[in-house]
């Protein structure tokens, strides 16, 4: 029996040894697999939030345009949409950053899931979950980069940190946020990994110029293969996001530093130059395969990306050649040239300061200082050291000279370069760029830098950003002190530095920085493991002391515990943050865009035309699409353009590419209807103006209109959509685009509080005169060519709030949008005074019509006022309100009044008209001021839709009784006297004091 027991024990020991051996070899595979599964699970948490009654929704704006691109690509696979006539009326638009590799990959996934013929719901669901899949895949290159800098344990730690980090990356890689951002992260990480592998391979194989000259392909095959793969990856990264060309700029900085280090260290830089040349050429060739535009463009694949790739290759080749030539030159010649270089650098710093670009001058200043110190020290030692010291100074001087030459030879390209440096890494976005939420700097102007930065970084990264900073310093020290210098580690430092600058310049770029933070944390913990003395589990002998285990556990807990869902003390963990995501404001627009799609004529069919534009039809690239008769545009703020395109299937004037943003701003801020209409009429040839849109007078606009050909004259903007955010929180951004400054729209007013007059801020007359305010708050009362055709049944309150502090009333908010319950709470709170209140639909849609002319003659002896009034009722909110229009007669009493509302509903969508939900309850009443004359008149819908139609004559007679109008009207605005939306919402009425109270 003892023998049998012994055999069993030996067998168990063999099996145990095999399991341990397998674990030592492959533990990283299940570890990373579990991390990826966790990431996918977290990112699919909010899936139900984005599906309502079988319909799929998305967060933000851009995801909706990706749905359009993916839907098109499925129907025309693998081709993406070259030109979209359903956006940016009246020209159409190139997709640029949309319709890229991201959309092709998602479309391919939809075709696979749908077995070659996916339904629209399948396409939408595939796009919905795509960010979660891409986000999960980012863990693979993160692990591999971490493994290269700190071993397998460091790689697993890096992937774990990535999985647990909340913030921008989590949000943009969660189901529902279906934008290309997460694909950018994946392809950038793959490119960084490829470059690291290529650099290490080049250091081992040492490809030099002589091998290239002798065409010794066998010796160059391995480093050339990895460099080519890295270049292809960089090209694919630009396929996903054309502005990814910024990575080529980062590579340029890296190779300039790395080749200089190699030369100063006494090593030939040929092998690094070889890598740079191959990466640059292959990236340029990859981009060239997909170019469809031959003018310089950052947001679309163009010769710019190709030129940057070839420029990187040429720069690396030049630096390698210069290093060889440098050794043959006389020291005195180099000394004189270096003195001239110092002068050139100093001059560049002065110019950068004068031009307001201090960031551009900073690297030159550092080169000047350190180059001078290094050169001075080298001069006191020996001639060889001195010659090496001058090399990086020469490279910097050549760069300065190159920038100067670019400024002289190609000022346009130089301007593109400077603008994109400013907005990407130099904290210098324009005011209009700052109106984009995701493009805000982490620390805004006037904010306390350290406090704001610390709060932001803590919310985004927990304590991992502190560990990453320590790891960065540690990695610098390792590079400086180690005998085994690795250029790939220098590349990680350069890459991380630029990712930090990008993340601080624009909040959204934190989705890039997260990978760098994760890798640096992996490096830190991996180095701690080495310092403490725990051997790698891949070794045969593992002898671990308790203190070693405790040390590692303590470090890991410091990094991971604040982020772990089970242990974290805050709600910023990944699962809580992901689960809280939802579609947002698009849900409030859903009713309005559905109505627009079903109740307005299809583009090309307005007014009875029969030129419908195919929604998924292919249109070739062009500068200005000739829209057929019956096509029309929809004016709104640029934020909502993609919703109008995709959910409404109509053509917005402005879109989230920020195209026509200035025109939209100028229209919404227009102080009179005449200017607003002239602007819309001039849009087809507005590019012929010699001044910016916001500087065009009515006379300028009229000249443009008069110069239009027949086709341009037929391109009309027919609808205007305004929501509660445009009237409140987004108004500042709207005003920023064309001015004047948003503050000019505010004023101080006397407010009665407890029988005392208090001066408080409110919206001024200039705001109330804007087209935005007159349409949204006044229901187009007094305007001649706009009729309200739909209002969303959901309602929102508006109010300015004052609170009492130290015995004095002070403003807490001005014109803030509040839900109805909040408004009621403030209304009845003794600590808060509410003024300037109103209740409106969340989205209102207006139609711009020619209007009908009502003509008549009053029995008066001098000019006097004549008013037309009609009562209207909204079917969606069940409210009634009045439209009024007042004109003055001539001396003989003749008058003409243009009105936009019909008193019947005789035309349908099939007739090329609008199925309006706002209808008149009776005829127009015409009254004459200072006279007892009155009359009524019917206005058919055909009359308001006819250009230059015959006037409708109204007969006036002496009034025999009082008006039977049942709706009272605010004399100033004609606003509703009661609001009865759906039964679930409390009804509010305006009191004599100008506040709102619950209706009895």
PDB file of N, CA, C and O in Angstrom, residues 459-510:
ATOM      1  N   UNK A 459     -10.190  63.075 -10.407  1.00  0.00           N
ATOM      2  CA  UNK A 459     -11.444  62.513 -10.894  1.00  0.00           C
ATOM      3  C   UNK A 459     -11.225  61.579 -12.077  1.00  0.00           C
ATOM      4  O   UNK A 459     -11.944  60.588 -12.244  1.00  0.00           O
ATOM      5  N   UNK A 460     -10.225  61.892 -12.911  1.00  0.00           N
ATOM      6  CA  UNK A 460      -9.968  61.096 -14.111  1.00  0.00           C
ATOM      7  C   UNK A 460      -9.134  59.847 -13.830  1.00  0.00           C
ATOM      8  O   UNK A 460      -9.354  58.804 -14.430  1.00  0.00           O
ATOM      9  N   UNK A 461      -8.178  59.977 -12.913  1.00  0.00           N
ATOM     10  CA  UNK A 461      -7.157  58.931 -12.794  1.00  0.00           C
ATOM     11  C   UNK A 461      -6.939  58.414 -11.374  1.00  0.00           C
ATOM     12  O   UNK A 461      -6.082  57.547 -11.183  1.00  0.00           O
ATOM     13  N   UNK A 462      -7.690  58.914 -10.380  1.00  0.00           N
ATOM     14  CA  UNK A 462      -7.405  58.490  -9.011  1.00  0.00           C
ATOM     15  C   UNK A 462      -5.996  58.895  -8.619  1.00  0.00           C
ATOM     16  O   UNK A 462      -5.549  60.013  -8.890  1.00  0.00           O
ATOM     17  N   UNK A 463      -5.271  57.974  -7.986  1.00  0.00           N
ATOM     18  CA  UNK A 463      -3.878  58.236  -7.622  1.00  0.00           C
ATOM     19  C   UNK A 463      -2.909  57.794  -8.712  1.00  0.00           C
ATOM     20  O   UNK A 463      -1.701  57.989  -8.579  1.00  0.00           O
ATOM     21  N   UNK A 464      -3.423  57.217  -9.782  1.00  0.00           N
ATOM     22  CA  UNK A 464      -2.519  56.689 -10.808  1.00  0.00           C
ATOM     23  C   UNK A 464      -1.742  57.798 -11.512  1.00  0.00           C
ATOM     24  O   UNK A 464      -0.655  57.540 -12.025  1.00  0.00           O
ATOM     25  N   UNK A 465      -2.280  59.023 -11.540  1.00  0.00           N
ATOM     26  CA  UNK A 465      -1.521  60.094 -12.201  1.00  0.00           C
ATOM     27  C   UNK A 465      -0.300  60.472 -11.378  1.00  0.00           C
ATOM     28  O   UNK A 465       0.734  60.859 -11.926  1.00  0.00           O
ATOM     29  N   UNK A 466      -0.381  60.349 -10.040  1.00  0.00           N
ATOM     30  CA  UNK A 466       0.784  60.608  -9.187  1.00  0.00           C
ATOM     31  C   UNK A 466       1.841  59.531  -9.422  1.00  0.00           C
ATOM     32  O   UNK A 466       3.036  59.826  -9.560  1.00  0.00           O
ATOM     33  N   UNK A 467       1.380  58.276  -9.477  1.00  0.00           N
ATOM     34  CA  UNK A 467       2.300  57.176  -9.745  1.00  0.00           C
ATOM     35  C   UNK A 467       2.921  57.333 -11.131  1.00  0.00           C
ATOM     36  O   UNK A 467       4.125  57.089 -11.316  1.00  0.00           O
ATOM     37  N   UNK A 468       2.125  57.762 -12.119  1.00  0.00           N
ATOM     38  CA  UNK A 468       2.646  57.951 -13.470  1.00  0.00           C
ATOM     39  C   UNK A 468       3.719  59.031 -13.492  1.00  0.00           C
ATOM     40  O   UNK A 468       4.744  58.894 -14.176  1.00  0.00           O
ATOM     41  N   UNK A 469       3.525  60.111 -12.725  1.00  0.00           N
ATOM     42  CA  UNK A 469       4.527  61.171 -12.670  1.00  0.00           C
ATOM     43  C   UNK A 469       5.819  60.652 -12.065  1.00  0.00           C
ATOM     44  O   UNK A 469       6.931  60.940 -12.550  1.00  0.00           O
ATOM     45  N   UNK A 470       5.700  59.860 -10.987  1.00  0.00           N
ATOM     46  CA  UNK A 470       6.888  59.270 -10.370  1.00  0.00           C
ATOM     47  C   UNK A 470       7.576  58.304 -11.330  1.00  0.00           C
ATOM     48  O   UNK A 470       8.819  58.265 -11.423  1.00  0.00           O
ATOM     49  N   UNK A 471       6.774  57.522 -12.054  1.00  0.00           N
ATOM     50  CA  UNK A 471       7.334  56.579 -13.021  1.00  0.00           C
ATOM     51  C   UNK A 471       8.056  57.305 -14.145  1.00  0.00           C
ATOM     52  O   UNK A 471       9.104  56.837 -14.627  1.00  0.00           O
ATOM     53  N   UNK A 472       7.527  58.439 -14.571  1.00  0.00           N
ATOM     54  CA  UNK A 472       8.157  59.222 -15.637  1.00  0.00           C
ATOM     55  C   UNK A 472       9.559  59.648 -15.213  1.00  0.00           C
ATOM     56  O   UNK A 472      10.533  59.508 -15.970  1.00  0.00           O
ATOM     57  N   UNK A 473       9.671  60.172 -13.986  1.00  0.00           N
ATOM     58  CA  UNK A 473      10.972  60.597 -13.474  1.00  0.00           C
ATOM     59  C   UNK A 473      11.911  59.398 -13.347  1.00  0.00           C
ATOM     60  O   UNK A 473      13.094  59.468 -13.706  1.00  0.00           O
ATOM     61  N   UNK A 474      11.377  58.297 -12.862  1.00  0.00           N
ATOM     62  CA  UNK A 474      12.175  57.078 -12.695  1.00  0.00           C
ATOM     63  C   UNK A 474      12.682  56.592 -14.049  1.00  0.00           C
ATOM     64  O   UNK A 474      13.846  56.191 -14.187  1.00  0.00           O
ATOM     65  N   UNK A 475      11.826  56.649 -15.067  1.00  0.00           N
ATOM     66  CA  UNK A 475      12.213  56.192 -16.401  1.00  0.00           C
ATOM     67  C   UNK A 475      13.293  57.096 -16.992  1.00  0.00           C
ATOM     68  O   UNK A 475      14.229  56.620 -17.658  1.00  0.00           O
ATOM     69  N   UNK A 476      13.187  58.401 -16.736  1.00  0.00           N
ATOM     70  CA  UNK A 476      14.241  59.325 -17.179  1.00  0.00           C
ATOM     71  C   UNK A 476      15.560  58.962 -16.525  1.00  0.00           C
ATOM     72  O   UNK A 476      16.616  58.933 -17.177  1.00  0.00           O
ATOM     73  N   UNK A 477      15.529  58.679 -15.241  1.00  0.00           N
ATOM     74  CA  UNK A 477      16.755  58.320 -14.520  1.00  0.00           C
ATOM     75  C   UNK A 477      17.344  57.017 -15.041  1.00  0.00           C
ATOM     76  O   UNK A 477      18.555  56.890 -15.207  1.00  0.00           O
ATOM     77  N   UNK A 478      16.453  56.051 -15.314  1.00  0.00           N
ATOM     78  CA  UNK A 478      16.928  54.782 -15.861  1.00  0.00           C
ATOM     79  C   UNK A 478      17.632  54.983 -17.196  1.00  0.00           C
ATOM     80  O   UNK A 478      18.695  54.390 -17.459  1.00  0.00           O
ATOM     81  N   UNK A 479      17.069  55.830 -18.044  1.00  0.00           N
ATOM     82  CA  UNK A 479      17.686  56.091 -19.338  1.00  0.00           C
ATOM     83  C   UNK A 479      19.037  56.765 -19.178  1.00  0.00           C
ATOM     84  O   UNK A 479      19.996  56.472 -19.902  1.00  0.00           O
ATOM     85  N   UNK A 480      19.122  57.673 -18.220  1.00  0.00           N
ATOM     86  CA  UNK A 480      20.359  58.436 -18.021  1.00  0.00           C
ATOM     87  C   UNK A 480      21.453  57.580 -17.402  1.00  0.00           C
ATOM     88  O   UNK A 480      22.623  57.678 -17.792  1.00  0.00           O
ATOM     89  N   UNK A 481      21.065  56.724 -16.471  1.00  0.00           N
ATOM     90  CA  UNK A 481      22.078  56.012 -15.688  1.00  0.00           C
ATOM     91  C   UNK A 481      22.368  54.602 -16.172  1.00  0.00           C
ATOM     92  O   UNK A 481      23.384  54.018 -15.824  1.00  0.00           O
ATOM     93  N   UNK A 482      21.465  54.040 -16.961  1.00  0.00           N
ATOM     94  CA  UNK A 482      21.631  52.639 -17.360  1.00  0.00           C
ATOM     95  C   UNK A 482      22.692  52.498 -18.445  1.00  0.00           C
ATOM     96  O   UNK A 482      22.831  53.336 -19.330  1.00  0.00           O
ATOM     97  N   UNK A 483      23.418  51.390 -18.365  1.00  0.00           N
ATOM     98  CA  UNK A 483      24.393  51.076 -19.407  1.00  0.00           C
ATOM     99  C   UNK A 483      23.722  50.494 -20.643  1.00  0.00           C
ATOM    100  O   UNK A 483      24.319  50.461 -21.721  1.00  0.00           O
ATOM    101  N   UNK A 484      22.478  50.041 -20.473  1.00  0.00           N
ATOM    102  CA  UNK A 484      21.752  49.433 -21.588  1.00  0.00           C
ATOM    103  C   UNK A 484      20.674  50.412 -22.069  1.00  0.00           C
ATOM    104  O   UNK A 484      19.493  50.271 -21.783  1.00  0.00           O
ATOM    105  N   UNK A 485      21.129  51.421 -22.789  1.00  0.00           N
ATOM    106  CA  UNK A 485      20.220  52.452 -23.319  1.00  0.00           C
ATOM    107  C   UNK A 485      19.303  51.850 -24.375  1.00  0.00           C
ATOM    108  O   UNK A 485      19.748  51.106 -25.246  1.00  0.00           O
ATOM    109  N   UNK A 486      18.006  52.155 -24.288  1.00  0.00           N
ATOM    110  CA  UNK A 486      17.020  51.673 -25.269  1.00  0.00           C
ATOM    111  C   UNK A 486      16.231  52.855 -25.782  1.00  0.00           C
ATOM    112  O   UNK A 486      15.540  53.551 -25.016  1.00  0.00           O
ATOM    113  N   UNK A 487      16.291  53.092 -27.072  1.00  0.00           N
ATOM    114  CA  UNK A 487      15.610  54.241 -27.657  1.00  0.00           C
ATOM    115  C   UNK A 487      14.092  54.111 -27.551  1.00  0.00           C
ATOM    116  O   UNK A 487      13.380  55.121 -27.543  1.00  0.00           O
ATOM    117  N   UNK A 488      13.570  52.883 -27.463  1.00  0.00           N
ATOM    118  CA  UNK A 488      12.125  52.736 -27.347  1.00  0.00           C
ATOM    119  C   UNK A 488      11.615  53.325 -26.039  1.00  0.00           C
ATOM    120  O   UNK A 488      10.484  53.813 -25.966  1.00  0.00           O
ATOM    121  N   UNK A 489      12.452  53.296 -24.974  1.00  0.00           N
ATOM    122  CA  UNK A 489      12.044  53.909 -23.713  1.00  0.00           C
ATOM    123  C   UNK A 489      12.036  55.434 -23.838  1.00  0.00           C
ATOM    124  O   UNK A 489      11.178  56.113 -23.257  1.00  0.00           O
ATOM    125  N   UNK A 490      12.992  55.971 -24.579  1.00  0.00           N
ATOM    126  CA  UNK A 490      12.978  57.410 -24.851  1.00  0.00           C
ATOM    127  C   UNK A 490      11.714  57.777 -25.629  1.00  0.00           C
ATOM    128  O   UNK A 490      11.091  58.818 -25.363  1.00  0.00           O
ATOM    129  N   UNK A 491      11.327  56.932 -26.561  1.00  0.00           N
ATOM    130  CA  UNK A 491      10.106  57.197 -27.321  1.00  0.00           C
ATOM    131  C   UNK A 491       8.886  57.215 -26.406  1.00  0.00           C
ATOM    132  O   UNK A 491       7.990  58.051 -26.560  1.00  0.00           O
ATOM    133  N   UNK A 492       8.823  56.316 -25.437  1.00  0.00           N
ATOM    134  CA  UNK A 492       7.706  56.314 -24.480  1.00  0.00           C
ATOM    135  C   UNK A 492       7.660  57.631 -23.714  1.00  0.00           C
ATOM    136  O   UNK A 492       6.579  58.194 -23.485  1.00  0.00           O
ATOM    137  N   UNK A 493       8.816  58.152 -23.338  1.00  0.00           N
ATOM    138  CA  UNK A 493       8.865  59.428 -22.626  1.00  0.00           C
ATOM    139  C   UNK A 493       8.380  60.578 -23.507  1.00  0.00           C
ATOM    140  O   UNK A 493       7.588  61.418 -23.067  1.00  0.00           O
ATOM    141  N   UNK A 494       8.864  60.633 -24.740  1.00  0.00           N
ATOM    142  CA  UNK A 494       8.446  61.708 -25.658  1.00  0.00           C
ATOM    143  C   UNK A 494       6.956  61.598 -25.946  1.00  0.00           C
ATOM    144  O   UNK A 494       6.214  62.598 -25.905  1.00  0.00           O
ATOM    145  N   UNK A 495       6.505  60.408 -26.251  1.00  0.00           N
ATOM    146  CA  UNK A 495       5.082  60.182 -26.523  1.00  0.00           C
ATOM    147  C   UNK A 495       4.219  60.579 -25.326  1.00  0.00           C
ATOM    148  O   UNK A 495       3.213  61.281 -25.477  1.00  0.00           O
ATOM    149  N   UNK A 496       4.617  60.172 -24.119  1.00  0.00           N
ATOM    150  CA  UNK A 496       3.852  60.502 -22.913  1.00  0.00           C
ATOM    151  C   UNK A 496       3.814  62.005 -22.676  1.00  0.00           C
ATOM    152  O   UNK A 496       2.789  62.551 -22.251  1.00  0.00           O
ATOM    153  N   UNK A 497       4.922  62.678 -22.952  1.00  0.00           N
ATOM    154  CA  UNK A 497       4.961  64.131 -22.778  1.00  0.00           C
ATOM    155  C   UNK A 497       3.954  64.818 -23.683  1.00  0.00           C
ATOM    156  O   UNK A 497       3.192  65.688 -23.250  1.00  0.00           O
ATOM    157  N   UNK A 498       3.920  64.424 -24.934  1.00  0.00           N
ATOM    158  CA  UNK A 498       2.980  65.045 -25.866  1.00  0.00           C
ATOM    159  C   UNK A 498       1.542  64.668 -25.551  1.00  0.00           C
ATOM    160  O   UNK A 498       0.628  65.494 -25.705  1.00  0.00           O
ATOM    161  N   UNK A 499       1.315  63.442 -25.089  1.00  0.00           N
ATOM    162  CA  UNK A 499      -0.049  63.066 -24.704  1.00  0.00           C
ATOM    163  C   UNK A 499      -0.527  63.899 -23.520  1.00  0.00           C
ATOM    164  O   UNK A 499      -1.704  64.290 -23.449  1.00  0.00           O
ATOM    165  N   UNK A 500       0.373  64.199 -22.594  1.00  0.00           N
ATOM    166  CA  UNK A 500       0.003  65.058 -21.457  1.00  0.00           C
ATOM    167  C   UNK A 500      -0.338  66.464 -21.939  1.00  0.00           C
ATOM    168  O   UNK A 500      -1.336  67.052 -21.515  1.00  0.00           O
ATOM    169  N   UNK A 501       0.487  67.010 -22.830  1.00  0.00           N
ATOM    170  CA  UNK A 501       0.216  68.358 -23.355  1.00  0.00           C
ATOM    171  C   UNK A 501      -1.118  68.392 -24.097  1.00  0.00           C
ATOM    172  O   UNK A 501      -1.901  69.344 -23.964  1.00  0.00           O
ATOM    173  N   UNK A 502      -1.394  67.365 -24.879  1.00  0.00           N
ATOM    174  CA  UNK A 502      -2.668  67.307 -25.602  1.00  0.00           C
ATOM    175  C   UNK A 502      -3.836  67.197 -24.629  1.00  0.00           C
ATOM    176  O   UNK A 502      -4.875  67.842 -24.812  1.00  0.00           O
ATOM    177  N   UNK A 503      -3.658  66.377 -23.587  1.00  0.00           N
ATOM    178  CA  UNK A 503      -4.734  66.189 -22.608  1.00  0.00           C
ATOM    179  C   UNK A 503      -5.036  67.462 -21.846  1.00  0.00           C
ATOM    180  O   UNK A 503      -6.187  67.730 -21.494  1.00  0.00           O
ATOM    181  N   UNK A 504      -4.015  68.274 -21.580  1.00  0.00           N
ATOM    182  CA  UNK A 504      -4.237  69.529 -20.871  1.00  0.00           C
ATOM    183  C   UNK A 504      -4.814  70.603 -21.794  1.00  0.00           C
ATOM    184  O   UNK A 504      -5.540  71.483 -21.348  1.00  0.00           O
ATOM    185  N   UNK A 505      -4.490  70.537 -23.083  1.00  0.00           N
ATOM    186  CA  UNK A 505      -4.966  71.548 -24.033  1.00  0.00           C
ATOM    187  C   UNK A 505      -6.429  71.330 -24.372  1.00  0.00           C
ATOM    188  O   UNK A 505      -7.197  72.291 -24.482  1.00  0.00           O
ATOM    189  N   UNK A 506      -6.839  70.078 -24.587  1.00  0.00           N
ATOM    190  CA  UNK A 506      -8.241  69.767 -24.852  1.00  0.00           C
ATOM    191  C   UNK A 506      -8.649  68.571 -23.981  1.00  0.00           C
ATOM    192  O   UNK A 506      -7.988  67.534 -24.003  1.00  0.00           O
ATOM    193  N   UNK A 507      -9.738  68.744 -23.258  1.00  0.00           N
ATOM    194  CA  UNK A 507     -10.177  67.717 -22.317  1.00  0.00           C
ATOM    195  C   UNK A 507     -10.328  66.362 -22.993  1.00  0.00           C
ATOM    196  O   UNK A 507      -9.972  65.326 -22.438  1.00  0.00           O
ATOM    197  N   UNK A 508     -10.837  66.359 -24.229  1.00  0.00           N
ATOM    198  CA  UNK A 508     -11.126  65.087 -24.886  1.00  0.00           C
ATOM    199  C   UNK A 508      -9.882  64.240 -25.077  1.00  0.00           C
ATOM    200  O   UNK A 508      -9.958  63.009 -25.100  1.00  0.00           O
ATOM    201  N   UNK A 509      -8.701  64.871 -25.240  1.00  0.00           N
ATOM    202  CA  UNK A 509      -7.497  64.101 -25.522  1.00  0.00           C
ATOM    203  C   UNK A 509      -7.010  63.294 -24.324  1.00  0.00           C
ATOM    204  O   UNK A 509      -6.019  62.578 -24.433  1.00  0.00           O
ATOM    205  N   UNK A 510      -7.726  63.367 -23.223  1.00  0.00           N
ATOM    206  CA  UNK A 510      -7.410  62.466 -22.110  1.00  0.00           C
ATOM    207  C   UNK A 510      -7.690  61.014 -22.477  1.00  0.00           C
ATOM    208  O   UNK A 510      -7.213  60.108 -21.807  1.00  0.00           O
TER     209      UNK A 510
END
